[in-house]
């Protein structure tokens, strides 16, 4: 589930969503759909419970042409560190490739002003990523991507992610980040309000 919005651009842009996970009905619970409605219904966002491949096959019926902003978060499971550590190698599947082809087709047909993509770092070495990059370059986008650590942007965890920003008619740079944030800094203001801890009876005997 990818939240629409535009944290990477200096100006607010109305969101248009294309997310392989959010378009896939079996990947989204009723609770997530309700959360999405509460957070983004004011922007006119809606959830389409189809795979991105099926939406592309329907020629993106219902999606606005030339949106200000289009985002994609292809499924990362086959490229994640946990998966490759178990399998020993990243196993790009036919589904990964057809999803990337569908995202590339969305770029060509919808013609977004700004396009962003988020995934795990190893995705940048995939054929799927190359397919999407090629579509962006063919459509005249300025492309900028890098692996960033979310702890540099106020999130108290070392979460490294590939972030891509592409734009037409203007250059949108990747954010530079802020002071790194650790777990202690994130909760330091709460510590004075916490009750004193007490040892369990069995701990007191040692």
mmCIF file of C-alpha atoms in Angstrom:
data_model
loop_
_atom_site.group_PDB
_atom_site.id
_atom_site.type_symbol
_atom_site.label_atom_id
_atom_site.label_comp_id
_atom_site.label_asym_id
_atom_site.label_seq_id
_atom_site.Cartn_x
_atom_site.Cartn_y
_atom_site.Cartn_z
ATOM 1 C CA UNK A 1 0.000 0.000 0.000
ATOM 2 C CA UNK A 2 1.597 3.209 -1.098
ATOM 3 C CA UNK A 3 0.251 6.464 0.276
ATOM 4 C CA UNK A 4 -0.287 9.025 -2.472
ATOM 5 C CA UNK A 5 1.226 12.409 -1.884
ATOM 6 C CA UNK A 6 4.311 14.234 -2.999
ATOM 7 C CA UNK A 7 7.093 14.353 -0.419
ATOM 8 C CA UNK A 8 9.719 14.633 -3.161
ATOM 9 C CA UNK A 9 8.482 17.776 -4.893
ATOM 10 C CA UNK A 10 8.704 21.382 -3.679
ATOM 11 C CA UNK A 11 5.147 22.090 -4.857
ATOM 12 C CA UNK A 12 1.951 20.147 -4.052
ATOM 13 C CA UNK A 13 0.649 18.038 -6.902
ATOM 14 C CA UNK A 14 -2.740 16.285 -7.001
ATOM 15 C CA UNK A 15 -2.079 12.539 -6.821
ATOM 16 C CA UNK A 16 -2.903 9.967 -9.462
ATOM 17 C CA UNK A 17 -2.147 6.484 -8.248
ATOM 18 C CA UNK A 18 -0.809 3.479 -10.069
ATOM 19 C CA UNK A 19 0.541 0.938 -7.621
ATOM 20 C CA UNK A 20 0.824 -2.752 -8.438
ATOM 21 C CA UNK A 21 0.106 -3.685 -4.825
ATOM 22 C CA UNK A 22 -2.820 -1.321 -4.317
ATOM 23 C CA UNK A 23 -4.375 -2.405 -7.623
ATOM 24 C CA UNK A 24 -4.240 -6.051 -6.593
ATOM 25 C CA UNK A 25 -7.302 -7.084 -4.630
ATOM 26 C CA UNK A 26 -5.717 -10.008 -2.802
ATOM 27 C CA UNK A 27 -2.943 -7.770 -1.495
ATOM 28 C CA UNK A 28 -5.190 -5.318 0.280
ATOM 29 C CA UNK A 29 -7.391 -5.911 3.310
ATOM 30 C CA UNK A 30 -10.636 -4.114 4.068
ATOM 31 C CA UNK A 31 -8.853 -2.318 6.921
ATOM 32 C CA UNK A 32 -6.224 -0.905 4.517
ATOM 33 C CA UNK A 33 -8.921 0.167 2.061
ATOM 34 C CA UNK A 34 -10.767 1.964 4.891
ATOM 35 C CA UNK A 35 -7.535 3.656 6.001
ATOM 36 C CA UNK A 36 -6.933 4.828 2.444
ATOM 37 C CA UNK A 37 -10.454 6.260 2.290
ATOM 38 C CA UNK A 38 -10.002 8.169 5.558
ATOM 39 C CA UNK A 39 -6.671 9.649 4.470
ATOM 40 C CA UNK A 40 -7.135 10.366 0.785
ATOM 41 C CA UNK A 41 -10.810 10.469 -0.198
ATOM 42 C CA UNK A 42 -10.708 14.290 -0.088
ATOM 43 C CA UNK A 43 -8.311 14.156 -3.067
ATOM 44 C CA UNK A 44 -10.700 12.029 -5.089
ATOM 45 C CA UNK A 45 -8.460 8.973 -4.829
ATOM 46 C CA UNK A 46 -10.004 5.557 -5.261
ATOM 47 C CA UNK A 47 -8.785 2.001 -5.129
ATOM 48 C CA UNK A 48 -9.039 -0.231 -8.174
ATOM 49 C CA UNK A 49 -8.841 -3.863 -7.147
ATOM 50 C CA UNK A 50 -7.216 -5.209 -10.276
ATOM 51 C CA UNK A 51 -3.635 -6.035 -11.124
ATOM 52 C CA UNK A 52 -1.715 -3.315 -12.903
ATOM 53 C CA UNK A 53 -1.430 -5.708 -15.841
ATOM 54 C CA UNK A 54 -5.243 -5.885 -16.145
ATOM 55 C CA UNK A 55 -5.580 -2.126 -15.829
ATOM 56 C CA UNK A 56 -3.056 -1.682 -18.636
ATOM 57 C CA UNK A 57 -4.993 -4.225 -20.690
ATOM 58 C CA UNK A 58 -8.091 -2.064 -20.302
ATOM 59 C CA UNK A 59 -6.065 0.933 -21.548
ATOM 60 C CA UNK A 60 -6.336 2.632 -18.151
ATOM 61 C CA UNK A 61 -10.043 3.327 -18.303
ATOM 62 C CA UNK A 62 -10.968 5.742 -15.531
ATOM 63 C CA UNK A 63 -7.467 7.157 -15.107
ATOM 64 C CA UNK A 64 -6.985 10.840 -15.971
ATOM 65 C CA UNK A 65 -4.671 11.629 -18.857
ATOM 66 C CA UNK A 66 -1.716 13.938 -18.233
ATOM 67 C CA UNK A 67 -1.918 13.762 -14.419
ATOM 68 C CA UNK A 68 0.420 15.906 -12.372
ATOM 69 C CA UNK A 69 1.709 12.907 -10.457
ATOM 70 C CA UNK A 70 1.927 9.159 -10.969
ATOM 71 C CA UNK A 71 3.542 6.735 -8.516
ATOM 72 C CA UNK A 72 4.478 3.056 -8.806
ATOM 73 C CA UNK A 73 5.685 0.617 -6.159
ATOM 74 C CA UNK A 74 6.169 -2.724 -7.926
ATOM 75 C CA UNK A 75 6.113 -5.794 -5.698
ATOM 76 C CA UNK A 76 9.556 -6.097 -4.140
ATOM 77 C CA UNK A 77 9.441 -9.646 -2.705
ATOM 78 C CA UNK A 78 11.696 -11.238 -5.328
ATOM 79 C CA UNK A 79 14.335 -8.515 -4.944
ATOM 80 C CA UNK A 80 14.342 -8.101 -1.166
ATOM 81 C CA UNK A 81 17.408 -8.957 0.891
ATOM 82 C CA UNK A 82 15.424 -11.541 2.867
ATOM 83 C CA UNK A 83 14.377 -13.350 -0.300
ATOM 84 C CA UNK A 84 17.772 -13.293 -1.988
ATOM 85 C CA UNK A 85 19.497 -14.424 1.220
ATOM 86 C CA UNK A 86 17.243 -17.483 1.222
ATOM 87 C CA UNK A 87 17.326 -18.197 -2.500
ATOM 88 C CA UNK A 88 20.922 -17.066 -3.013
ATOM 89 C CA UNK A 89 19.963 -14.929 -6.009
ATOM 90 C CA UNK A 90 17.257 -12.474 -7.034
ATOM 91 C CA UNK A 91 14.675 -14.416 -9.031
ATOM 92 C CA UNK A 92 12.914 -12.018 -11.366
ATOM 93 C CA UNK A 93 9.653 -13.603 -12.486
ATOM 94 C CA UNK A 94 7.365 -13.223 -15.473
ATOM 95 C CA UNK A 95 4.937 -11.351 -13.198
ATOM 96 C CA UNK A 96 7.676 -8.860 -12.308
ATOM 97 C CA UNK A 97 8.368 -8.219 -15.980
ATOM 98 C CA UNK A 98 4.731 -7.901 -17.047
ATOM 99 C CA UNK A 99 4.113 -5.503 -14.144
ATOM 100 C CA UNK A 100 7.050 -3.359 -15.289
ATOM 101 C CA UNK A 101 5.764 -3.416 -18.869
ATOM 102 C CA UNK A 102 2.361 -2.283 -17.587
ATOM 103 C CA UNK A 103 3.933 0.575 -15.594
ATOM 104 C CA UNK A 104 5.906 1.592 -18.704
ATOM 105 C CA UNK A 105 2.666 1.593 -20.685
ATOM 106 C CA UNK A 106 1.060 3.795 -18.013
ATOM 107 C CA UNK A 107 3.896 6.279 -18.444
ATOM 108 C CA UNK A 108 3.386 6.308 -22.217
ATOM 109 C CA UNK A 109 -0.409 6.499 -22.192
ATOM 110 C CA UNK A 110 -1.074 8.691 -19.155
ATOM 111 C CA UNK A 111 1.830 11.097 -19.736
ATOM 112 C CA UNK A 112 2.385 12.181 -16.109
ATOM 113 C CA UNK A 113 4.189 15.430 -15.338
ATOM 114 C CA UNK A 114 6.021 13.810 -12.406
ATOM 115 C CA UNK A 115 6.592 10.096 -11.878
ATOM 116 C CA UNK A 116 8.040 8.464 -8.768
ATOM 117 C CA UNK A 117 8.987 4.895 -7.949
ATOM 118 C CA UNK A 118 10.024 3.240 -4.684
ATOM 119 C CA UNK A 119 11.467 -0.213 -4.190
ATOM 120 C CA UNK A 120 14.236 -2.172 -2.484
ATOM 121 C CA UNK A 121 17.824 -1.359 -3.580
ATOM 122 C CA UNK A 122 18.317 -4.516 -5.657
ATOM 123 C CA UNK A 123 15.436 -3.574 -7.915
ATOM 124 C CA UNK A 124 17.745 -1.148 -9.727
ATOM 125 C CA UNK A 125 19.694 -4.119 -11.131
ATOM 126 C CA UNK A 126 16.611 -5.780 -12.591
ATOM 127 C CA UNK A 127 15.330 -5.964 -16.144
ATOM 128 C CA UNK A 128 12.035 -4.641 -14.785
ATOM 129 C CA UNK A 129 13.689 -1.396 -13.688
ATOM 130 C CA UNK A 130 15.393 -1.066 -17.076
ATOM 131 C CA UNK A 131 12.006 -1.354 -18.801
ATOM 132 C CA UNK A 132 10.575 1.498 -16.716
ATOM 133 C CA UNK A 133 13.714 3.645 -17.143
ATOM 134 C CA UNK A 134 13.577 3.189 -20.899
ATOM 135 C CA UNK A 135 9.946 4.333 -21.048
ATOM 136 C CA UNK A 136 10.729 7.437 -18.989
ATOM 137 C CA UNK A 137 13.665 8.395 -21.187
ATOM 138 C CA UNK A 138 11.692 7.787 -24.382
ATOM 139 C CA UNK A 139 8.946 10.095 -23.133
ATOM 140 C CA UNK A 140 11.418 12.880 -22.408
ATOM 141 C CA UNK A 141 11.567 12.746 -18.617
ATOM 142 C CA UNK A 142 14.502 14.010 -16.597
ATOM 143 C CA UNK A 143 15.324 10.989 -14.409
ATOM 144 C CA UNK A 144 17.038 10.998 -11.025
ATOM 145 C CA UNK A 145 17.318 7.973 -8.745
ATOM 146 C CA UNK A 146 19.352 6.841 -5.785
ATOM 147 C CA UNK A 147 19.309 4.499 -2.794
ATOM 148 C CA UNK A 148 18.431 6.517 0.298
ATOM 149 C CA UNK A 149 18.279 5.632 3.978
ATOM 150 C CA UNK A 150 14.973 6.543 5.584
ATOM 151 C CA UNK A 151 16.750 7.317 8.870
ATOM 152 C CA UNK A 152 18.100 10.417 7.098
ATOM 153 C CA UNK A 153 14.521 11.657 6.656
ATOM 154 C CA UNK A 154 13.234 11.392 10.205
ATOM 155 C CA UNK A 155 12.241 7.703 10.258
ATOM 156 C CA UNK A 156 13.859 5.952 13.252
ATOM 157 C CA UNK A 157 15.007 2.841 11.392
ATOM 158 C CA UNK A 158 17.738 1.971 8.910
ATOM 159 C CA UNK A 159 15.438 1.382 5.956
ATOM 160 C CA UNK A 160 17.279 1.659 2.650
ATOM 161 C CA UNK A 161 15.112 2.175 -0.408
ATOM 162 C CA UNK A 162 15.590 2.897 -4.090
ATOM 163 C CA UNK A 163 13.795 6.156 -4.857
ATOM 164 C CA UNK A 164 13.300 7.457 -8.402
ATOM 165 C CA UNK A 165 11.946 10.864 -9.386
ATOM 166 C CA UNK A 166 11.273 11.681 -13.049
ATOM 167 C CA UNK A 167 9.760 14.870 -14.434
ATOM 168 C CA UNK A 168 8.868 16.542 -17.721
ATOM 169 C CA UNK A 169 9.334 20.242 -18.366
ATOM 170 C CA UNK A 170 11.145 20.832 -15.074
ATOM 171 C CA UNK A 171 13.767 19.149 -12.949
ATOM 172 C CA UNK A 172 12.692 17.694 -9.612
ATOM 173 C CA UNK A 173 15.684 16.755 -7.475
ATOM 174 C CA UNK A 174 15.846 14.037 -4.863
ATOM 175 C CA UNK A 175 15.592 15.441 -1.332
ATOM 176 C CA UNK A 176 18.856 16.008 0.484
ATOM 177 C CA UNK A 177 17.733 14.588 3.817
ATOM 178 C CA UNK A 178 17.979 15.936 7.327
ATOM 179 C CA UNK A 179 19.802 15.011 10.518
ATOM 180 C CA UNK A 180 19.736 11.200 10.935
ATOM 181 C CA UNK A 181 17.206 9.993 13.487
ATOM 182 C CA UNK A 182 17.656 6.959 15.750
ATOM 183 C CA UNK A 183 15.125 5.219 17.937
ATOM 184 C CA UNK A 184 16.241 7.080 21.096
ATOM 185 C CA UNK A 185 15.826 10.494 19.492
ATOM 186 C CA UNK A 186 12.374 9.469 18.274
ATOM 187 C CA UNK A 187 11.074 8.647 21.771
ATOM 188 C CA UNK A 188 13.240 10.884 23.989
ATOM 189 C CA UNK A 189 10.360 13.312 24.603
ATOM 190 C CA UNK A 190 8.211 10.434 25.914
ATOM 191 C CA UNK A 191 10.701 9.044 28.440
ATOM 192 C CA UNK A 192 9.925 11.556 31.236
ATOM 193 C CA UNK A 193 6.239 10.567 31.086
ATOM 194 C CA UNK A 194 6.868 6.823 31.343
ATOM 195 C CA UNK A 195 6.208 5.023 34.658
ATOM 196 C CA UNK A 196 9.137 3.536 36.517
ATOM 197 C CA UNK A 197 9.900 -0.034 35.587
ATOM 198 C CA UNK A 198 9.978 -2.796 38.187
ATOM 199 C CA UNK A 199 11.862 -6.072 38.264
ATOM 200 C CA UNK A 200 9.887 -9.288 38.228
ATOM 201 C CA UNK A 201 10.020 -11.305 41.496
ATOM 202 C CA UNK A 202 12.285 -13.935 39.958
ATOM 203 C CA UNK A 203 14.634 -11.191 38.718
ATOM 204 C CA UNK A 204 14.956 -9.750 42.222
ATOM 205 C CA UNK A 205 16.577 -12.933 43.564
ATOM 206 C CA UNK A 206 19.699 -12.524 41.419
#
